[in-house]
CSV table of C-alpha atoms and ligand atoms in Angstrom, one decimal:
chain,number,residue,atom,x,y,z
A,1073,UNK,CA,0.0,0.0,0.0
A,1074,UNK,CA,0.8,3.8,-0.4
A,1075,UNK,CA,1.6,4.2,3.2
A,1076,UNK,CA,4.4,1.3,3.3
A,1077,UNK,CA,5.8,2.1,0.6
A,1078,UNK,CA,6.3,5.6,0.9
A,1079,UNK,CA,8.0,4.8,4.7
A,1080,UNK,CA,10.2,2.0,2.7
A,1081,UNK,CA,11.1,4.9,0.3
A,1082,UNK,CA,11.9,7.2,3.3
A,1083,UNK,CA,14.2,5.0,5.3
A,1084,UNK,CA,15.7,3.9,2.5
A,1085,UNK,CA,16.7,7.3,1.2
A,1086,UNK,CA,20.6,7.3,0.8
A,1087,UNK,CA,20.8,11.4,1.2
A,1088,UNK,CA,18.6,14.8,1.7
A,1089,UNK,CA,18.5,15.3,-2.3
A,1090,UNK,CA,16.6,11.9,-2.6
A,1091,UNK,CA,14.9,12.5,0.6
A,1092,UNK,CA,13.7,16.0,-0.7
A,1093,UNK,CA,12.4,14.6,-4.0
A,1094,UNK,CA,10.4,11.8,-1.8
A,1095,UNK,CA,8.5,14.5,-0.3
A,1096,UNK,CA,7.9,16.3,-3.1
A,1097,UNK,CA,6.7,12.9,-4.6
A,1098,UNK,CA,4.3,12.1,-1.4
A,1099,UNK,CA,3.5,15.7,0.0
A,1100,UNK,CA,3.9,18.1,-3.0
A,1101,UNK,CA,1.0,19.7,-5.5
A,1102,UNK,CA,1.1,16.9,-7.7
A,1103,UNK,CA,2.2,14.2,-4.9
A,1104,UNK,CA,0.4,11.0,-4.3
A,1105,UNK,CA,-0.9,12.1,-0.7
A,1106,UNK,CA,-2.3,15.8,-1.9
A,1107,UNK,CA,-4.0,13.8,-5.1
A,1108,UNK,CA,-5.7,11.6,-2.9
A,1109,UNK,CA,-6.7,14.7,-0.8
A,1110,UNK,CA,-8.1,15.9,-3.8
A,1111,UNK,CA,-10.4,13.4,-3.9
A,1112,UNK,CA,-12.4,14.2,-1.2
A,1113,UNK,CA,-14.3,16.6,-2.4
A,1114,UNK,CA,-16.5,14.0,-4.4
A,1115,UNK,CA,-16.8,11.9,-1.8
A,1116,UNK,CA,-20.1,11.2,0.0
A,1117,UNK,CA,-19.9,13.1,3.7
A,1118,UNK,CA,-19.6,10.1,5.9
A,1119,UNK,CA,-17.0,8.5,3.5
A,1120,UNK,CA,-15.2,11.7,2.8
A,1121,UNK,CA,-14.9,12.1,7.0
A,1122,UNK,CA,-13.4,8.6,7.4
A,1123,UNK,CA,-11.2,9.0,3.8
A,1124,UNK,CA,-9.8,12.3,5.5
A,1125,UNK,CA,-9.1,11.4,8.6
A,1126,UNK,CA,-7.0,8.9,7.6
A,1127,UNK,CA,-5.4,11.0,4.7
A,1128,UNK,CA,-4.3,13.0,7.9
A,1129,UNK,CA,-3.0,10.4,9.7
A,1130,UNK,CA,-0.8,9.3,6.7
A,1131,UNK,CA,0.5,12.9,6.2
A,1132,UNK,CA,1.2,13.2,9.6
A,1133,UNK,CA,3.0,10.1,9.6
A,1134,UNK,CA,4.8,10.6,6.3
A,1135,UNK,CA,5.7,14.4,7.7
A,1136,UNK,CA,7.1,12.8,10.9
A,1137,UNK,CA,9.1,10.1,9.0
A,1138,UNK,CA,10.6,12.3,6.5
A,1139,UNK,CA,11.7,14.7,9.5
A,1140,UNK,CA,13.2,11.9,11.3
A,1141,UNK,CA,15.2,10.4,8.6
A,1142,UNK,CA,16.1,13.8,7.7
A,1143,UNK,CA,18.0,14.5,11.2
A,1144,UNK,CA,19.4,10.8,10.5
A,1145,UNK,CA,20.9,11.8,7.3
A,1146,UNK,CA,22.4,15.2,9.1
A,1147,UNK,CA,24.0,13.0,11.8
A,1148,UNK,CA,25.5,10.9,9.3
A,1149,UNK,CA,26.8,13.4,7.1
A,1150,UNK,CA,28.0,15.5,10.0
A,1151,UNK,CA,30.0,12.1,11.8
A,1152,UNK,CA,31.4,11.6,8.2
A,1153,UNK,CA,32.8,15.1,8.2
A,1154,UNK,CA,34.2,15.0,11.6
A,1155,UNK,CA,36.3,12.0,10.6
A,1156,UNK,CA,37.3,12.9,7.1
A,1157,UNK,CA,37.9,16.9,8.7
A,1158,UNK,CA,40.1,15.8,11.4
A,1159,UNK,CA,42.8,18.2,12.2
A,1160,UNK,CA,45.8,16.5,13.0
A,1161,UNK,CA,48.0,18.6,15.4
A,1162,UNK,CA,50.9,16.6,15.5
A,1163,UNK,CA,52.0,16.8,11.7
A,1164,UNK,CA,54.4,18.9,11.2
A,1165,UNK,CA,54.2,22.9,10.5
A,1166,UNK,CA,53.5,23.9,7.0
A,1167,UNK,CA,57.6,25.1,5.8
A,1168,UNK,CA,56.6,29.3,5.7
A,1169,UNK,CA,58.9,32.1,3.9
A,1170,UNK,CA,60.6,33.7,6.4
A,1171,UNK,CA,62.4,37.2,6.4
A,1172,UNK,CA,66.2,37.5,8.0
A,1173,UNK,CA,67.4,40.4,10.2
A,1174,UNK,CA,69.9,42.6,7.5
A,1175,UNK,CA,73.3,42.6,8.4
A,1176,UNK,CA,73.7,46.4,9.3
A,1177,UNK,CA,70.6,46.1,11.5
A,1178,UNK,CA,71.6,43.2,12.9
A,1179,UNK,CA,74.9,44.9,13.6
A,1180,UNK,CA,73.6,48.4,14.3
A,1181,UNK,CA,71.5,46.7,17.4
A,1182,UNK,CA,74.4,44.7,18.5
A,1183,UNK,CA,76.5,48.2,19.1
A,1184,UNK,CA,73.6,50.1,20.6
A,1185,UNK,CA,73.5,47.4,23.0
A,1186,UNK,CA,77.2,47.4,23.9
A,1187,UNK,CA,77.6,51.3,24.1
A,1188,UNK,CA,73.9,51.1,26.4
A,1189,UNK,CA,75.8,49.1,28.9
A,1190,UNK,CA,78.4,51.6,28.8
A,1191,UNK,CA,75.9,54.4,29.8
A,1192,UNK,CA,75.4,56.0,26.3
A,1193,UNK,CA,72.2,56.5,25.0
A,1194,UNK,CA,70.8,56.8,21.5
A,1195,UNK,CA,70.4,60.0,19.6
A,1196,UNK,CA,69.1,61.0,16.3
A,1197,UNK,CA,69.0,63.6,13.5
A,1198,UNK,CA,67.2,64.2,10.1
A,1199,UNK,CA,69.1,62.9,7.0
A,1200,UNK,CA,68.6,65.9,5.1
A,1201,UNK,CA,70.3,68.8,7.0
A,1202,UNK,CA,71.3,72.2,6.6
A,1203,UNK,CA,74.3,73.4,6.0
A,1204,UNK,CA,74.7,74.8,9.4
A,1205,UNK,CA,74.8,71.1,11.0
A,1206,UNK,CA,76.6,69.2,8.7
A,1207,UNK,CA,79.2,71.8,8.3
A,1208,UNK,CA,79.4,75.2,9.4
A,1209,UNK,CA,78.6,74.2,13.2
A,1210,UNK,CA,81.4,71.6,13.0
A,1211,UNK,CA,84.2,74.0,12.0
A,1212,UNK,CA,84.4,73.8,8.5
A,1213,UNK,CA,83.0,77.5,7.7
A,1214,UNK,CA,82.4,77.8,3.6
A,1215,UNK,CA,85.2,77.6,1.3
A,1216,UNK,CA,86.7,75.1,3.8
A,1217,UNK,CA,88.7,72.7,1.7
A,1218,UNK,CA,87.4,69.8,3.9
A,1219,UNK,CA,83.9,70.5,2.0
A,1220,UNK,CA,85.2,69.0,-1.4
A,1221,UNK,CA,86.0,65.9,0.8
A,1222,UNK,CA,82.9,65.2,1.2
A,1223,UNK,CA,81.2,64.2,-2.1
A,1224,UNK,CA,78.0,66.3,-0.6
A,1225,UNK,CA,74.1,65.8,-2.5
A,1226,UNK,CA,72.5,68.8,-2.7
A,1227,UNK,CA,69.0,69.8,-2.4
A,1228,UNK,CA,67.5,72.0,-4.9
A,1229,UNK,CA,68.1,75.3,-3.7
A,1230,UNK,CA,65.6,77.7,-1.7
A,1231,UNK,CA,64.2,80.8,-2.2
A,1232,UNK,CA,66.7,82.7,-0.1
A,1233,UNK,CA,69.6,80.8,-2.3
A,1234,UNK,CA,70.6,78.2,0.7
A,1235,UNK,CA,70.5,74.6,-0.1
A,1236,UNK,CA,69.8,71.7,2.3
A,1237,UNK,CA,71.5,68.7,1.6
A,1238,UNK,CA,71.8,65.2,2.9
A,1239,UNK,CA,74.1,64.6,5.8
A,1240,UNK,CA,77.7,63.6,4.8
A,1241,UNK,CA,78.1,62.6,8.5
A,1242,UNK,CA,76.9,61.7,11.4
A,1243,UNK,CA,78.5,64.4,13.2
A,1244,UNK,CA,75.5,67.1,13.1
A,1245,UNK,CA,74.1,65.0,15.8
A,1246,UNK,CA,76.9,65.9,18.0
A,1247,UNK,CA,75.6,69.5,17.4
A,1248,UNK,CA,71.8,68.9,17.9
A,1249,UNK,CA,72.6,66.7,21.0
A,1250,UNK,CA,74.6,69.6,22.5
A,1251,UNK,CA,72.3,72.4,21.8
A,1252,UNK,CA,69.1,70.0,23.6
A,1253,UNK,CA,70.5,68.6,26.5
A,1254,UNK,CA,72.9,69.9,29.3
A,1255,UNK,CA,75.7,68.0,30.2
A,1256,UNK,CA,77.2,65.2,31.0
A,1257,UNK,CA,76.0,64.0,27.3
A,1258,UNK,CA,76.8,60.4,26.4
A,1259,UNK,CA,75.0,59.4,22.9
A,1260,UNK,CA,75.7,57.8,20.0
A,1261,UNK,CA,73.7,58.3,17.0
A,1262,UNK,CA,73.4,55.6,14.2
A,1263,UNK,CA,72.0,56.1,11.2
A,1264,UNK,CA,72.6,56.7,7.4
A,1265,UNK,CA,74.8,59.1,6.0
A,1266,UNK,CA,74.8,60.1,1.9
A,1267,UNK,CA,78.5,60.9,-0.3
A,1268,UNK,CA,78.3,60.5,-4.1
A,1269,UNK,CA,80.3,57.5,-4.4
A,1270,UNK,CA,80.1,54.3,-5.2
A,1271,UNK,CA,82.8,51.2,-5.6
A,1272,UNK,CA,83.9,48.3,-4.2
A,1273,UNK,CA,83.8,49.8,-0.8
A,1274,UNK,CA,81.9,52.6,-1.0
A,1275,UNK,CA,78.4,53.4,-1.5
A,1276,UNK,CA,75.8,56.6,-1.7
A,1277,UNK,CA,74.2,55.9,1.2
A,1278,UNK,CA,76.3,54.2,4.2
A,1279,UNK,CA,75.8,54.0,7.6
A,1280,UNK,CA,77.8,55.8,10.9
A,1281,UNK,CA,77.7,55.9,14.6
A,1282,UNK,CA,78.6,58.8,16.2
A,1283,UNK,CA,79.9,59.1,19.7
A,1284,UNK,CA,79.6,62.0,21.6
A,1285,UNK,CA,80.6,62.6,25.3
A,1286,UNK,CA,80.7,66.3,26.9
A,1287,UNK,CA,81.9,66.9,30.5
A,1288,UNK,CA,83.7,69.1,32.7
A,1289,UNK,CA,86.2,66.9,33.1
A,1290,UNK,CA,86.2,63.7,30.6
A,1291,UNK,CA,89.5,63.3,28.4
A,1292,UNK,CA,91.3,61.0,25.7
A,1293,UNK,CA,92.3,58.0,28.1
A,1294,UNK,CA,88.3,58.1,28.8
A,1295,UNK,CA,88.3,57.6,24.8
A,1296,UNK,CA,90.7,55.2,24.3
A,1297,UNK,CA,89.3,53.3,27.5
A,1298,UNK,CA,85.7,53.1,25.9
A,1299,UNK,CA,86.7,52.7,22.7
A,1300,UNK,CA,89.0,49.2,23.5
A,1301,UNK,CA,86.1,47.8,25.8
A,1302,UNK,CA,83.5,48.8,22.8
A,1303,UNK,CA,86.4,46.6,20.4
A,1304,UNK,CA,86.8,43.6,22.9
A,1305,UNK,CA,82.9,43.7,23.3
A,1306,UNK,CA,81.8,44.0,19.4
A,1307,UNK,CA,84.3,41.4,17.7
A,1308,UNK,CA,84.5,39.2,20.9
A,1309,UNK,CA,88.0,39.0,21.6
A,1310,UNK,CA,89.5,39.5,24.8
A,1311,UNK,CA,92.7,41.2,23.5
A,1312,UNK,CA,92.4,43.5,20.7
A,1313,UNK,CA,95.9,46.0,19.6
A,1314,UNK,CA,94.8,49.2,18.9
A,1315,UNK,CA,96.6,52.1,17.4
A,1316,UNK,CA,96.0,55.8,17.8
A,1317,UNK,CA,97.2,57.4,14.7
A,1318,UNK,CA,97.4,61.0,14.4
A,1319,UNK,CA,94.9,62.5,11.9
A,1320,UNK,CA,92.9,65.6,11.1
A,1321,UNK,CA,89.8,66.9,11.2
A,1322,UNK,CA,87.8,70.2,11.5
A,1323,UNK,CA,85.6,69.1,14.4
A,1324,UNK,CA,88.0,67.8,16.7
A,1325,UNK,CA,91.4,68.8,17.9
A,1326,UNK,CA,93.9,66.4,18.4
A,1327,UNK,CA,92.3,64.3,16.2
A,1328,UNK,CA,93.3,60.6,15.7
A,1329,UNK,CA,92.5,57.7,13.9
A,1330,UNK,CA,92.1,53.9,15.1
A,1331,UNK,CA,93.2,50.5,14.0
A,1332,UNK,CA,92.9,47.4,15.1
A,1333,UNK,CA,95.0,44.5,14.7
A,1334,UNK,CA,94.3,41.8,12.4
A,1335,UNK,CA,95.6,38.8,9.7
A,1336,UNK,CA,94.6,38.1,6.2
A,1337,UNK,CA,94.0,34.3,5.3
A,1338,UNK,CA,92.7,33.3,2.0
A,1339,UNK,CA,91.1,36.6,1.6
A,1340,UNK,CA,89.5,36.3,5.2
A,1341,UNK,CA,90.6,38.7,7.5
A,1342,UNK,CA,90.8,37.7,11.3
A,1343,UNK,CA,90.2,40.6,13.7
A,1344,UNK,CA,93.1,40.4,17.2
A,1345,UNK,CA,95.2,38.6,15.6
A,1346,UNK,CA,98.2,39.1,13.3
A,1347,UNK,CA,100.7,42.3,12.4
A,1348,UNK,CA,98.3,43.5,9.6
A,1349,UNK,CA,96.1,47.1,10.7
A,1350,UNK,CA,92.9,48.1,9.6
A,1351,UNK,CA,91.4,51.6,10.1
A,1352,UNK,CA,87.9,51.1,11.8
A,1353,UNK,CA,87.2,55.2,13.1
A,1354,UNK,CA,87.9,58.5,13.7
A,1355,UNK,CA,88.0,59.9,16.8
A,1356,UNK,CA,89.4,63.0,18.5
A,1357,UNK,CA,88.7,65.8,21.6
A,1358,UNK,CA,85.8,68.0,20.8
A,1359,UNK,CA,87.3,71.0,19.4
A,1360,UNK,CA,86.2,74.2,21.2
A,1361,UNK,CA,84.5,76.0,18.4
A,1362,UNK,CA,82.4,73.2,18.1
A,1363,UNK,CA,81.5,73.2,21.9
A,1364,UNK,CA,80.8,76.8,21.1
A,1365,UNK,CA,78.2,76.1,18.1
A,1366,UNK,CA,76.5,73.6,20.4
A,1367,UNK,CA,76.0,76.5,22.9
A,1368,UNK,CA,78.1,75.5,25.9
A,1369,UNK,CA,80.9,76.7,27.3
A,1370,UNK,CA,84.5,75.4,26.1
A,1371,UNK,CA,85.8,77.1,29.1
A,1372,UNK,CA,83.5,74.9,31.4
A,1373,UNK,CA,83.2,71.8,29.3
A,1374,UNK,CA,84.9,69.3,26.9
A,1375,UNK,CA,84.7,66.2,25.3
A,1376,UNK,CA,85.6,63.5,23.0
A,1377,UNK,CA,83.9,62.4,19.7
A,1378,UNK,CA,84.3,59.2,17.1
A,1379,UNK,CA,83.0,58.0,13.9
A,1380,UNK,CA,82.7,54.5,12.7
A,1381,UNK,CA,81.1,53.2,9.4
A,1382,UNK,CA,78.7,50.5,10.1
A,1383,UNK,CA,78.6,48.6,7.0
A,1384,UNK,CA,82.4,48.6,7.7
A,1385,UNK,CA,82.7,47.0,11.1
A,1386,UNK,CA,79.5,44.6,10.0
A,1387,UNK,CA,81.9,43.4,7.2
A,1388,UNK,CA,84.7,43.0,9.5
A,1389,UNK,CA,82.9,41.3,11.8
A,1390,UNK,CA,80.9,38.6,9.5
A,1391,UNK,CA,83.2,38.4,6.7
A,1392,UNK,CA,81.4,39.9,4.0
A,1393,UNK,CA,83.3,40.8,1.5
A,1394,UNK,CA,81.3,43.8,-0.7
A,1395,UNK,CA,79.9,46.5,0.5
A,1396,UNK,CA,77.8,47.2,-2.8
A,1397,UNK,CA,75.6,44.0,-2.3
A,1398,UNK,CA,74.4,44.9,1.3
A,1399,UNK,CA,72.2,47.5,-0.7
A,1400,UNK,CA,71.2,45.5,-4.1
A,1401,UNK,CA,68.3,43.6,-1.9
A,1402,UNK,CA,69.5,39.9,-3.8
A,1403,UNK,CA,67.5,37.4,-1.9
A,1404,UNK,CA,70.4,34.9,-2.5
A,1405,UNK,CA,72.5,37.4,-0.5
A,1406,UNK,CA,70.6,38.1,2.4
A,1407,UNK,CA,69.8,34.0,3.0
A,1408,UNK,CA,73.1,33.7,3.2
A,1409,UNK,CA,74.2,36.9,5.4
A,1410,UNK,CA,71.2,37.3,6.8
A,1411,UNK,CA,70.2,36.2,10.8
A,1412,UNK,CA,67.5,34.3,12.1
A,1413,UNK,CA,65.5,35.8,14.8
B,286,LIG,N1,82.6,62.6,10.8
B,286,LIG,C1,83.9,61.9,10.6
B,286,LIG,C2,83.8,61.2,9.2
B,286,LIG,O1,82.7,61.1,8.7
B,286,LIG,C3,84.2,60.9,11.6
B,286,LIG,C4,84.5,61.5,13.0
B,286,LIG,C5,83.5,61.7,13.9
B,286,LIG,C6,85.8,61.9,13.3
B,286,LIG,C7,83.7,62.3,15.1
B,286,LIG,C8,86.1,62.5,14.6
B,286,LIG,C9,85.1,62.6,15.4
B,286,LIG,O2,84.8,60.8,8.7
């Protein structure tokens, strides 16, 4: 009969598609149930009220069989998910592309940390500056021969005729630092620096630290002292020769330049060891027209200064042998010189 077969069909269904079309089949306009309803209307009273009431009946039944087998199919499809779905936490992380820490900032935080412990803290400065800063401030006036040194990029110029340009140096620093803080000052100030030049070991832009102390009564053996514990620290070697060599600039007065010791072994160059010197700063007492231009008093106060190239000392330290590809962005490069975090 209608009834069995339609609950055979139900139960049997294999999934909601086939279920849906089974209730479309039984219950729809056109389904066997609603025809049969249809029916009724020609029906004698007491037949039609018999002939309805168990139409009902079926359609509840049929209505409460499609719903149950409906939740059936859910549970099944939802268990079958559940197993096929299964995240398994044990395999293995998905290999990722991952960035490395550059060189120079690798290098830059290593030095900030070492000159931190030493009670200096960091200072900064624009990297396009005025003449003032980079120059004038620093003792080297205009027409000052020490100008052509420095390869300088000009800004267009202003209105008025001056011309900002991008620091040569990190010594304007030493200037700003002066004129916003009262002493004792201890800062360095890393950062990039511009000369128009480029070869095997040189490039536009290049990065300094500047050192800067001002006190009443600091002097060079605080220098050297600070300078050989920053040496031991940075390349990790308990005895590293130094030599002060006797150099010039504007800014500072006596002025010297330092070298370290090292040896050169299949184009690898060891740092503390061997007779071979390589220049790694300048350095000198803060001359007093520069204490001047910072507003203090040279009378009162003096200091000591330095100036170290980065890239240079990051070189040194890792063994990287050209300074042009720390700037070309070659992924090969920085996989291989790169650091992990
Ligand atoms: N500014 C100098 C340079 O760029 C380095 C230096 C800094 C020298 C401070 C002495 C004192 O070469």
């Amino acid at each position: 009969n209608l009834e069995q077969s339609l609950i055979d069909g139900i139960t049997s269904a294999a999934d909601e598609t086939e279920l849906e079309s089974l209730r479309v089949s039984a219950l729809g306009k056109k389904g066997a149930i609603s025809e049969r309803m249809k029916t009724l209307g020609g029906m004698a009273p007491e037949e039609r009220k018999t002939a309805g009431a168990e139409l009902n009946a079926l359609k509840d039944k049929i209505t409460e069989a499609l719903s149950a087998r409906k939740s059936a199919l859910q549970a099944k499809t939802l268990e079958a998910r559940l197993v096929t779905e299964k995240v398994d936490v044990t395999l293995p992380a998905r290999p990722e592309a991952q960035g490395s820490i550059h060189p120079v900032s690798q290098v830059w935080e290593e030095v900030v940390q070492i000159w931190g412990d030493l009670g200096f803290s960091v200072a900064e400065g624009p990297h396009i500056e005025n003449d003032f800063y980079n120059f004038t401030a620093l003792n080297i006036p205009p027409e000052h021969p020490a100008r052509q040194e420095h390869d300088t990029f000009y800004l267009q110029p202003k209105a008025d005729g001056s011309r900002m340009l991008l620091r040569t140096h990190t010594s304007p620093v030493q200037i700003r630092s002066m004129l916003e803080s009262k002493p004792p000052i201890r800062i360095i100030a890393p950062g990039r620096t511009f000369r128009s030049d480029s070869d095997q070991t040189h490039t536009p832009m290049f990065h300094q630290i500047e050192g800067l102390v001002i006190d009443e009564e600091t002097h060079l053996g605080h220098l050297k002292w600070a300078l050989a514990e920053f040496c031991k620290a940075f390349f990790e070697i308990d005895d590293v020769k130094m030599r002060f060599r006797a150099s010039h600039f504007p800014f500072t007065e006596p002025s010297m330049e330092i070298d370290i010791n090292c040896s050169w072994e299949g184009g690898q160059v060891k740092i503390g060891e061997g007779s071979s010197w390589l220049e790694i700063l300048g350095s000198g007492m803060v001359h007093p027209s520069v204490i001047k231009a910072g507003g203090l008093d040279p009378e009162r106060y003096q200091g000591w200064a330095f100036g170290m190239g980065l890239d240079r000392i990051a070189m040194l330290k890792y063994g990287i042998p050209d300074l042009r590809a720390f700037f070309e962005a070659d992924l090969r490069w920085l996989r291989h010189y790169g650091f992990r975090s």
